[in-house]
Short mmCIF file of C-alpha atoms in Angstrom, two decimals:
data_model
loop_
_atom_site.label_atom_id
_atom_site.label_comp_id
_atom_site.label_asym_id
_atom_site.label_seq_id
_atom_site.Cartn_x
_atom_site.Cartn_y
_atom_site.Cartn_z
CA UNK A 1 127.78 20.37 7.96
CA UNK A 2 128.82 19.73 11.40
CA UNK A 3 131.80 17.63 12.49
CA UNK A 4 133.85 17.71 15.14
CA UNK A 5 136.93 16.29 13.81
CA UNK A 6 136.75 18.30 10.57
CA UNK A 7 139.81 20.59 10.16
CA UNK A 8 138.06 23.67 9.87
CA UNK A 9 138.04 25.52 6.73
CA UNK A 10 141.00 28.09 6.88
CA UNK A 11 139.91 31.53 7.80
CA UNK A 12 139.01 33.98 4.62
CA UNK A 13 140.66 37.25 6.56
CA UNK A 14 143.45 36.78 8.90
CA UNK A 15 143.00 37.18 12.03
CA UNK A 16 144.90 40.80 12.39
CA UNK A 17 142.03 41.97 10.74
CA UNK A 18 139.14 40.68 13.17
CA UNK A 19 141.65 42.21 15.96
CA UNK A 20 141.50 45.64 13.82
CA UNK A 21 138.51 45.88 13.16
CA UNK A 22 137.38 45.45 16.95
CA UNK A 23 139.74 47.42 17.66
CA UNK A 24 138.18 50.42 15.54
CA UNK A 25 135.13 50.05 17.05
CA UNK A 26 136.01 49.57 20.43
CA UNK A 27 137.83 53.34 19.66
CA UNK A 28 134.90 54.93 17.87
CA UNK A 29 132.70 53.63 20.45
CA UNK A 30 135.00 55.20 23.83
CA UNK A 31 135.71 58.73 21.79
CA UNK A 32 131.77 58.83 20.99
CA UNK A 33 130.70 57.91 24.34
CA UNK A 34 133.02 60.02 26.05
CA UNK A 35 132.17 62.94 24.18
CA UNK A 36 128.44 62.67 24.75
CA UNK A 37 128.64 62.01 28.01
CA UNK A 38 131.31 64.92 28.61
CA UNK A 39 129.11 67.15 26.85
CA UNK A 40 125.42 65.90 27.93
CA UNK A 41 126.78 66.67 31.98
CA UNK A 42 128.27 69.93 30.51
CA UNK A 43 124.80 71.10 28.95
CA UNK A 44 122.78 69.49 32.16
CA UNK A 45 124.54 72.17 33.79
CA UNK A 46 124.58 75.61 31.62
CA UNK A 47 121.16 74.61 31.16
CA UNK A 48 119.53 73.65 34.65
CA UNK A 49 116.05 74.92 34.03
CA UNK A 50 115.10 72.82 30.77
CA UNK A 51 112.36 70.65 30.89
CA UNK A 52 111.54 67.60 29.03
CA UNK A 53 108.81 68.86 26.77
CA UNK A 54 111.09 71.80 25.79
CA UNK A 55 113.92 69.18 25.22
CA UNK A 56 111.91 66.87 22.99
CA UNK A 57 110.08 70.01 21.35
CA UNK A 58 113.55 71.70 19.78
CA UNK A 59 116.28 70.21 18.69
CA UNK A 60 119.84 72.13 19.78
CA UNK A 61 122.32 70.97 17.44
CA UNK A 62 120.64 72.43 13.75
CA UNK A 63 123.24 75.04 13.53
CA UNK A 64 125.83 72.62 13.97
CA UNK A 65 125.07 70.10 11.29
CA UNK A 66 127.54 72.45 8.83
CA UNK A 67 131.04 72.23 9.11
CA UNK A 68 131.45 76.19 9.68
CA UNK A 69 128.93 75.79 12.40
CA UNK A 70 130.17 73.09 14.14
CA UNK A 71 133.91 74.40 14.17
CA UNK A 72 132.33 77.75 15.25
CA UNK A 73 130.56 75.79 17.95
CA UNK A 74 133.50 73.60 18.99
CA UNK A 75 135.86 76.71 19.40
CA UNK A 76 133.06 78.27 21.73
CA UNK A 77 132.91 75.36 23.96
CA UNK A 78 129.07 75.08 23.60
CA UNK A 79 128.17 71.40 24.95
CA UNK A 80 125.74 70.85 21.94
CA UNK A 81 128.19 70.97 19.60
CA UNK A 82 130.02 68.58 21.71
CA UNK A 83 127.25 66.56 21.45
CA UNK A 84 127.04 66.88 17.49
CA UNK A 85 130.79 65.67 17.44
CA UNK A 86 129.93 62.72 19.58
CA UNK A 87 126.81 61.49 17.14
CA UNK A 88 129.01 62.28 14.17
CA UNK A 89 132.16 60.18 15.72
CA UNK A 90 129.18 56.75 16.07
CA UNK A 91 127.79 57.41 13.04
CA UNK A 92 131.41 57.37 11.78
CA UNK A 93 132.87 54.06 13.38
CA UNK A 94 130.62 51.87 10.75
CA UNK A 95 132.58 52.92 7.85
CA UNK A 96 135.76 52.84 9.37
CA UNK A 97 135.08 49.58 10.26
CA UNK A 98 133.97 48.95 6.16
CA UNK A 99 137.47 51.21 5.45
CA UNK A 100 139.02 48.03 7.47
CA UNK A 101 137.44 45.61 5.17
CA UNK A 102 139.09 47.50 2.21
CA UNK A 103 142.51 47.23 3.37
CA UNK A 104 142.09 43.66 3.53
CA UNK A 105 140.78 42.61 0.65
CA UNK A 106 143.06 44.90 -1.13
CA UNK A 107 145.65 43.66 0.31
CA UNK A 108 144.57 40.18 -0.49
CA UNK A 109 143.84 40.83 -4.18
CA UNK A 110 140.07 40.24 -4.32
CA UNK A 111 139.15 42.56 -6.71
CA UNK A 112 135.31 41.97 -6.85
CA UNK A 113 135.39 42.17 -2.74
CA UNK A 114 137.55 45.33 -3.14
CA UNK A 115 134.78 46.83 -5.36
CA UNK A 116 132.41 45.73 -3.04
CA UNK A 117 133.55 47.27 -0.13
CA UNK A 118 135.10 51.04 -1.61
CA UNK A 119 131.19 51.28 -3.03
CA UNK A 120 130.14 50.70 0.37
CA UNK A 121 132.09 53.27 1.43
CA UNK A 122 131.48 55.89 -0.90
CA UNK A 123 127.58 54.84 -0.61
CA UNK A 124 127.72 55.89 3.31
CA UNK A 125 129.61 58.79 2.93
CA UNK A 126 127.25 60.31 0.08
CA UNK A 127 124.36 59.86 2.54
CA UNK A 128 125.93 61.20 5.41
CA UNK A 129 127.76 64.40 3.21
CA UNK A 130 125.40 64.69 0.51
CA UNK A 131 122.00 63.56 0.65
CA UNK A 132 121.48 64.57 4.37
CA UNK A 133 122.01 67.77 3.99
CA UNK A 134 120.03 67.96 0.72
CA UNK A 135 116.42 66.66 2.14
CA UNK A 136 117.36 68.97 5.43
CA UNK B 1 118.45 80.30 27.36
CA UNK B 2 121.80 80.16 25.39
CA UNK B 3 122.29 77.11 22.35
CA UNK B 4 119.00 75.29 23.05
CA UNK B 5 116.81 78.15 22.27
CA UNK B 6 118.81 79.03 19.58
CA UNK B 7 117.89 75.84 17.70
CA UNK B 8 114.86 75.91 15.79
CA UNK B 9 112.15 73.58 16.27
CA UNK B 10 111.92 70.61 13.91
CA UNK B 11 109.11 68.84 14.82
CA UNK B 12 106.01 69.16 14.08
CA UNK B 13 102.98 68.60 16.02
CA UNK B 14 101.55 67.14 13.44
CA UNK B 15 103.51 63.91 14.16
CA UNK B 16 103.85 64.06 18.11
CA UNK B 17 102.01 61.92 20.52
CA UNK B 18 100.33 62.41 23.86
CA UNK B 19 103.07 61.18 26.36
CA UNK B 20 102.79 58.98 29.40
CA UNK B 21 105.41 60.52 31.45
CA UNK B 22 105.17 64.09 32.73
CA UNK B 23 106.84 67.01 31.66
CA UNK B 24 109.42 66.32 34.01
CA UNK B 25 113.21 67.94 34.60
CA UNK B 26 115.79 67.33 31.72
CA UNK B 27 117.91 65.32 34.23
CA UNK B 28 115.38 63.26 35.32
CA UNK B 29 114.15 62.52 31.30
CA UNK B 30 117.80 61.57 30.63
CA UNK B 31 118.15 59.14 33.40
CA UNK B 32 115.01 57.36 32.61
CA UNK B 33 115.88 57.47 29.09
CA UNK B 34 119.20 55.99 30.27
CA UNK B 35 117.43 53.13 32.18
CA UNK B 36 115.08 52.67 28.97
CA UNK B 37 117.87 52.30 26.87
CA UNK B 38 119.98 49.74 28.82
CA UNK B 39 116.74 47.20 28.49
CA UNK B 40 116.70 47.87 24.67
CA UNK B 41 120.59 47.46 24.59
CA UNK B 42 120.09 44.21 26.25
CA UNK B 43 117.01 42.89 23.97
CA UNK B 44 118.29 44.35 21.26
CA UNK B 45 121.69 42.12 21.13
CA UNK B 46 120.48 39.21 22.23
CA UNK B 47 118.16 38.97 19.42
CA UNK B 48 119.85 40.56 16.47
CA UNK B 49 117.37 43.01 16.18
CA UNK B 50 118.78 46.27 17.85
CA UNK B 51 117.20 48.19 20.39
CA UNK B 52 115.13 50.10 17.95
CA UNK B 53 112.68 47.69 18.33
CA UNK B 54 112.11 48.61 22.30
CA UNK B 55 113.07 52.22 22.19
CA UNK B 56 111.44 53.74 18.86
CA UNK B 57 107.94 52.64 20.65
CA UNK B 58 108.84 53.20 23.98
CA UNK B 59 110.06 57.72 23.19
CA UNK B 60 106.67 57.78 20.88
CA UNK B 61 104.10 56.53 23.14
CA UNK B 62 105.81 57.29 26.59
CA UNK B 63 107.49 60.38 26.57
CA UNK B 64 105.79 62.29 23.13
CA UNK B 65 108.44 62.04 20.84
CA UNK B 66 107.40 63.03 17.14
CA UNK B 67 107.82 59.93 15.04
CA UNK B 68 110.92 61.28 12.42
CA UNK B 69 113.07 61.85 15.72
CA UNK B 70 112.00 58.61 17.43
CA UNK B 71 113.30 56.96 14.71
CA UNK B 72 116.59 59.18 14.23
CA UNK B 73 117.03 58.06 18.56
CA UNK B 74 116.41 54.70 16.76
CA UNK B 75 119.25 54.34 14.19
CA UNK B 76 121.77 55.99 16.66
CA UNK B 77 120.79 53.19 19.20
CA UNK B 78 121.27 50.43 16.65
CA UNK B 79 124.43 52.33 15.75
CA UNK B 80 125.61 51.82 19.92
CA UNK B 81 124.18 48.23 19.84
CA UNK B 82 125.84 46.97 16.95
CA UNK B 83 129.68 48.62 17.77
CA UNK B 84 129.56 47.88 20.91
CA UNK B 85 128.17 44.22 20.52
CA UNK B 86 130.30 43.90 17.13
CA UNK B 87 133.57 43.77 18.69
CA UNK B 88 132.68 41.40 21.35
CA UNK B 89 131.66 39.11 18.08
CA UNK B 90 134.22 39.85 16.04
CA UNK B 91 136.73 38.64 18.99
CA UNK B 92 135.19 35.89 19.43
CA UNK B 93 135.19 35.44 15.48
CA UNK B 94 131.17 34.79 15.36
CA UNK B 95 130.51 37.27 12.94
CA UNK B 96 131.09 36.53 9.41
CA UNK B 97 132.75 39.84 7.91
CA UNK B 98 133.55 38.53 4.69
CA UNK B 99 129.83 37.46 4.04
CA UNK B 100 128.07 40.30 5.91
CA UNK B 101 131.18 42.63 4.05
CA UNK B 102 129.52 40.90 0.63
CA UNK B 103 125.67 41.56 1.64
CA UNK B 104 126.27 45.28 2.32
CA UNK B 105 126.09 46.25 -1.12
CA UNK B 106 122.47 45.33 -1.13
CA UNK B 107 121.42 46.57 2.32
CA UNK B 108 123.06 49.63 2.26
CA UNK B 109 121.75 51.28 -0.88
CA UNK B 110 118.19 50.21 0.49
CA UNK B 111 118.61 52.21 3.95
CA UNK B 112 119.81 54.94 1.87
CA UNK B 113 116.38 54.79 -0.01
CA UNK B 114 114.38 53.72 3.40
CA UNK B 115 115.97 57.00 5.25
CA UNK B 116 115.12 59.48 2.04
CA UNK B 117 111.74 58.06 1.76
CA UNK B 118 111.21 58.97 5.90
CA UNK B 119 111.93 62.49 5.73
CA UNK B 120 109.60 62.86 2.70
CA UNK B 121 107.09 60.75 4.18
CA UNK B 122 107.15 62.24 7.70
CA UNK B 123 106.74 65.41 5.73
CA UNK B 124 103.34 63.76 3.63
CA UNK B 125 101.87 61.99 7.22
CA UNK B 126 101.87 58.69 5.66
CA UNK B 127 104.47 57.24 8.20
CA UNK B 128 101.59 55.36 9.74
CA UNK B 129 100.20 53.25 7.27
CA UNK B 130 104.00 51.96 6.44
CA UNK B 131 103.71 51.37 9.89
CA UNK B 132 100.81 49.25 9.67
CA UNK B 133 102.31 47.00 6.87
CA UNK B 134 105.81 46.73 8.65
CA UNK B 135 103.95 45.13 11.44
CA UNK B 136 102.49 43.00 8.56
CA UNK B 137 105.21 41.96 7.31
CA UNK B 138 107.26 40.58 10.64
CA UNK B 139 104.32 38.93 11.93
CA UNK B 140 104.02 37.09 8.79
CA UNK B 141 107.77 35.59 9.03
CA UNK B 142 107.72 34.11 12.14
CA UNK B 143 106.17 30.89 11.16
CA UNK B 144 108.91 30.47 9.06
CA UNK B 145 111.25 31.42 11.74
CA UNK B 146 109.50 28.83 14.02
CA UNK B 147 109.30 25.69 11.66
CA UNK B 148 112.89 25.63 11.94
CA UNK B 149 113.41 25.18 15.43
CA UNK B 150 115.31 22.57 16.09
CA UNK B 151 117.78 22.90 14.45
CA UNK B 152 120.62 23.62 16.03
CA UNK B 153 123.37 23.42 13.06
CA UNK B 154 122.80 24.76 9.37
CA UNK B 155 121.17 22.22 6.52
CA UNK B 156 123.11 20.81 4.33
CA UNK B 157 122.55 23.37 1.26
CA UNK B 158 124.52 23.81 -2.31
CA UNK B 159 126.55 26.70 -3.09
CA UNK B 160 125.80 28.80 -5.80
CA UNK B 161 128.73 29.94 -8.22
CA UNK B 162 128.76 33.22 -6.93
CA UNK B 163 129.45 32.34 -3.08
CA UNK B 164 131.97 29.64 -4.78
CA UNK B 165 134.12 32.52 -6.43
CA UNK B 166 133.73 34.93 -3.75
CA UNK B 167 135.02 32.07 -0.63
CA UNK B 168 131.52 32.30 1.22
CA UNK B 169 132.74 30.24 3.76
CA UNK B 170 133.84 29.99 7.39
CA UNK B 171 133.53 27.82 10.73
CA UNK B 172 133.53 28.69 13.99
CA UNK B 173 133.66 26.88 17.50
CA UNK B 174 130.26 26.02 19.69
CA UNK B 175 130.97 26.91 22.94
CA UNK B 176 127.86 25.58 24.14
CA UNK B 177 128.76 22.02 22.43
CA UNK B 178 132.75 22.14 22.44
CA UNK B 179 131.74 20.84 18.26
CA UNK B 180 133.63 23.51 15.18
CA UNK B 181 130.88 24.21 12.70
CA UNK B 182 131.50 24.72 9.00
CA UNK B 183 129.34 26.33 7.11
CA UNK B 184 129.18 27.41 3.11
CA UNK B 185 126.66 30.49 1.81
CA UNK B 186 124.18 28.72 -0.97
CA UNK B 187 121.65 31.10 -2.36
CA UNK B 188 123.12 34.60 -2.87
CA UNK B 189 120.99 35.85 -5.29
CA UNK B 190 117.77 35.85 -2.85
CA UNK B 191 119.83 36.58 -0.05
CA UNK B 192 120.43 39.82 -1.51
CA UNK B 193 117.09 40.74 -2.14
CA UNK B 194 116.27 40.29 1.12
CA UNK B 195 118.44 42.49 2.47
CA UNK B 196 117.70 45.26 0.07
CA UNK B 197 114.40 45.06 1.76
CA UNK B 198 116.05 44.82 5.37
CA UNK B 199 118.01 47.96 4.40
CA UNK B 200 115.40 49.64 3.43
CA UNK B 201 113.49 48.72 6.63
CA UNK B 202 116.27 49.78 9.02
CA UNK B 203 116.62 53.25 6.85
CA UNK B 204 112.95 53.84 7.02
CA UNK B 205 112.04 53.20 10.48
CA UNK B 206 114.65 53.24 12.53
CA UNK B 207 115.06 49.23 13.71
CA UNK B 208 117.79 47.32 12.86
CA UNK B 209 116.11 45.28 10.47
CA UNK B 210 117.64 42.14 11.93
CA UNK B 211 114.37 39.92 11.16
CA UNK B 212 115.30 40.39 7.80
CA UNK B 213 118.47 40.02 7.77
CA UNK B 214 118.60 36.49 10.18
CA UNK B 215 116.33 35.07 7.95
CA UNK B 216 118.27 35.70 4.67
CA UNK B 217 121.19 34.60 6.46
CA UNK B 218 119.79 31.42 7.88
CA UNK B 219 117.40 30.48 5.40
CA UNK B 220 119.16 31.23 2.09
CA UNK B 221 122.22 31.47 2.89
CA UNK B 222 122.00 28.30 5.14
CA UNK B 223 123.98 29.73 8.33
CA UNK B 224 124.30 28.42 11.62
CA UNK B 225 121.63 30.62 14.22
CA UNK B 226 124.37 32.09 15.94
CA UNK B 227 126.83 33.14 13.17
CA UNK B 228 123.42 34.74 11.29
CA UNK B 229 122.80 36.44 14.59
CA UNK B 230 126.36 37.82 15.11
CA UNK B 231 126.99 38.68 11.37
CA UNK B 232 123.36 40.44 11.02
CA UNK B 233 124.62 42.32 14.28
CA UNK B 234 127.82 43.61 12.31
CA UNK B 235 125.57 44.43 9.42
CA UNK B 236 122.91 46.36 11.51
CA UNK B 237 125.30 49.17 12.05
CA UNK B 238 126.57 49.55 8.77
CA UNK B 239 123.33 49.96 7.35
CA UNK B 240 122.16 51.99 10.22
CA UNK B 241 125.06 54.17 9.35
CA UNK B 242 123.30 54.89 5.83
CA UNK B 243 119.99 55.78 7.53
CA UNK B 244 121.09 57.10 10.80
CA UNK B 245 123.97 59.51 8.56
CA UNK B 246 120.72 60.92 6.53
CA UNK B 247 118.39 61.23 9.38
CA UNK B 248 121.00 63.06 11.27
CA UNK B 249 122.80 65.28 8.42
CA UNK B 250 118.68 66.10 8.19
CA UNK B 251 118.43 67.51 11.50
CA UNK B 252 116.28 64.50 12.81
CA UNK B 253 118.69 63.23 15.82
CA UNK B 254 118.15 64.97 19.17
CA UNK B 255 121.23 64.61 21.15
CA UNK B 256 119.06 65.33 24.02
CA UNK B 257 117.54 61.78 23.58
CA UNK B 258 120.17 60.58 21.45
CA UNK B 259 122.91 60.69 23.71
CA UNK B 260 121.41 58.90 27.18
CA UNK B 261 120.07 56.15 24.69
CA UNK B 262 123.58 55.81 23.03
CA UNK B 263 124.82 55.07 26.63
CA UNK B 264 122.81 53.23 28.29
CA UNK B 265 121.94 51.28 25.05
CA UNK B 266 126.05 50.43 24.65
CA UNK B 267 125.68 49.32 28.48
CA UNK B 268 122.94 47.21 27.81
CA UNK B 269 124.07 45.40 24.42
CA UNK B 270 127.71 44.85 26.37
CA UNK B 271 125.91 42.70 29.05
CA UNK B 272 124.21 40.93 25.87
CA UNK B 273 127.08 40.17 24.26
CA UNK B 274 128.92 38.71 26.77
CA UNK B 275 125.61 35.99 27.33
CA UNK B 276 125.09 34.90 23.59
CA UNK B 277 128.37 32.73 22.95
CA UNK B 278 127.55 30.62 25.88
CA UNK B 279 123.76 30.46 24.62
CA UNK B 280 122.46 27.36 22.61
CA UNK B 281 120.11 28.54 19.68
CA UNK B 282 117.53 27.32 20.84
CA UNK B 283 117.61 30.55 24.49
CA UNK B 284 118.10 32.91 21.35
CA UNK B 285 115.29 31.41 19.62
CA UNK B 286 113.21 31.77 22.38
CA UNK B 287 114.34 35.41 22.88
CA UNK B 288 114.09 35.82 19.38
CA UNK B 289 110.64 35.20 17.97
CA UNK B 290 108.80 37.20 21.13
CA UNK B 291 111.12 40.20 20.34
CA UNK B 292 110.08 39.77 16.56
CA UNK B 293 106.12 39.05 17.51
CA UNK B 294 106.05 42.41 20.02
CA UNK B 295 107.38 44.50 17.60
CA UNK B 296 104.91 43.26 14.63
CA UNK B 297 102.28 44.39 17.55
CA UNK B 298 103.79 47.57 18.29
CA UNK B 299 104.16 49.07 15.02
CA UNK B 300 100.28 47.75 14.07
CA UNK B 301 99.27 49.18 16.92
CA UNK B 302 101.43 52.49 16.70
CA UNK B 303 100.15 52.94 12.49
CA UNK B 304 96.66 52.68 13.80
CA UNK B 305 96.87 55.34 16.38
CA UNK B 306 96.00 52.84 18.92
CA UNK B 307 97.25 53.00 22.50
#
């Protein structure tokens, strides 16, 4: 299967959309890290007596895993729900970076890979937006 | 005691472990979680697997983490490994998107499952004897992994009609032998069923499921090490994405953990992927199959409630 004087076999996505796609992920991956950082130093501070086993034992972010509660706790400037954007933004990235794939083969007419990829999408989104929340 | 009291406890004791480290200050728990994580970020994308493999074990048995949220830590760590490590192969054009694109319609819907199942079975306390036969099941593939070793480009194999229509093909430039490889998928059919299983693997416990997902890309699909390595890297996080969306929509990610192991685990797999172009297969074999062996151990040992 090896040669090295085949001409290799010509690329099935062009190369704009290897560049997009890392692109996307190098972005999801700076605005996620950024924000949990940010917002893990911001807590470390407000909250300078917490201990490991209390850390470990509750978990902060429960009544910010609605999207009332989270804008609530965005507007307030509480770090956890800086911290519950930040997951949310890397959990995200992935099917942006399947979003990418879409546009591509859409664009390239390959309707089976089109299919492919938009029930990707819709498959991540239900568990993130519907069947999370349901076994909660 | 502001937002942390305020959110209720979701662990149980039922499913927490005796921990090796102290209780010790937050600060210090993140930076050693930081350090923890930038060894599994490493291991984790140098082998395909994702650092699940070294951090899922390492918040359980060192620092007392309840299993459901060790393995939440562990999908948002593959989730760091694999976009952080994805990009550095998708530059350098290792990863196959259009194949691992393809294969996502079976590993996705199986983390999906996987993930579910977790919750409910956290909930039951039969997490450990899945445990037991997930340990099972990795030791009993590396044989397989092993009779192929040296090989260093893919087999010769026969395309099936579906990786015909679809264009299952690529190439891509050795930079450890100058050479361009071609390559051509051959047997989708099994290659999908394997990574229904490696989906619903990752979902259920956390780990990338990268054994899986290397071996249905290199054995059945016939690609070369390095482009199954890379492409099962770009497929990690979208199928962590199913699990890791329902584990934390269901209150099982603890940003408290979560967060230093995002950060030190993106550190970690950025070193990694900046080593594995220049590798031969033959390095990531060798960090391969020890990666794969430990964590067959672990898990064994973890099901069994043995230290």
């Amino acid at each position: 299967m090896s040669d090295a004087a085949a001409e290799p076999i010509d690329p099935t996505l062009p190369p704009a959309a290897y560049a997009r796609m890392a692109q996307v992920l190098r972005a999801g991956l700076y605005a996620s890290l950024l924000l949990l950082i940010g917002a893990l130093v911001a807590y470390l501070l407000i909250h300078p007596s917490v201990m490991s086993a209390q850390a470990i034992a509750s978990n902060p972010i429960l009544q910010f895993l609605s999207l009332s509660g989270l804008a609530t706790g965005l507007a307030a400037g509480d770090p956890a729900a800086y911290l519950t954007l930040g997951l949310l933004v890397l959990v995200a990235t992935p099917i942006l970076r399947v979003a990418s794939g879409f546009y591509y083969f859409r664009r390239g007419g390959e309707r089976t890979l089109t299919a492919i990829t938009f029930t990707v999408i819709v498959l991540l989104l239900l568990g993130l937006l519907v069947i999370g929340p349901l076994v909660r | 005691m502001g937002s942390h009291a305020r959110g209720a406890a979701r662990t149980s004791s039922a499913f927490s472990h005796a921990a090796a480290v102290p209780n010790v200050d937050l600060g210090l728990l993140v930076i050693l979680l930081v350090l923890l994580s930038v060894t599994a970020g490493l291991v984790g994308s140098l082998s395909g697997l994702g650092g699940g493999v070294v951090v899922i074990p390492a918040l359980v048995v060192l620092f007392g983490v309840p299993i459901p949220e060790a393995i939440g830590t562990g999908a948002i760590t593959i989730l760091a490994t694999s976009t952080t490590t994805g990009a550095a192969y998708i530059r350098d054009r290792l990863s196959d998107l259009r194949i691992g694109m393809f294969l996502e319609i079976a590993t996705v819907p199986g983390a999906i499952l996987g993930a579910t199942a977790t919750v409910f079975l956290a909930r039951a306390s039969l997490t450990d004897a899945l445990l037991v036969a997930l340990g099972i099941v990795l030791l009993a593939i590396i044989p397989g992994s092993l009779s192929r070793w040296n090989e260093e480009t893919p087999r010769p194999s026969t395309p099936d009609a579906r990786s015909r229509a679809l264009r299952l093909s690529g190439w891509y430039v050795d930079r450890a032998t100058g050479r361009t490889v071609t390559y051509q998928a051959a047997e989708t059919s099994p290659a999908l069923g394997v990574m229904f299983g490696a989906g619903l693997v990752s979902g259920m416990f956390g780990i990338g499921g990268g054994v899986f997902k290397v071996l249905a890309l290199e054995r059945y699909l016939g690609l070369p090490m390095k482009v199954a390595t890379a492409t099962s890297n770009f497929m990690i996080g979208v199928t962590a994405c199913a699990g890791a969306g329902i584990l934390f929509a269901a209150g099982y990610v603890n940003p408290l953990l979560a967060a230093p192991v995002a950060v030190g685990t993106a550190a970690g797999a950025y070193v990694g992927s900046q080593v594995l172009p220049g590798l031969r297969n033959r390095t990531v074999r060798w960090i391969f199959i020890p990666v794969v062996a430990a964590l067959a151990i672990e898990t064994i040992l973890r099901g069994l409630g043995l230290p």
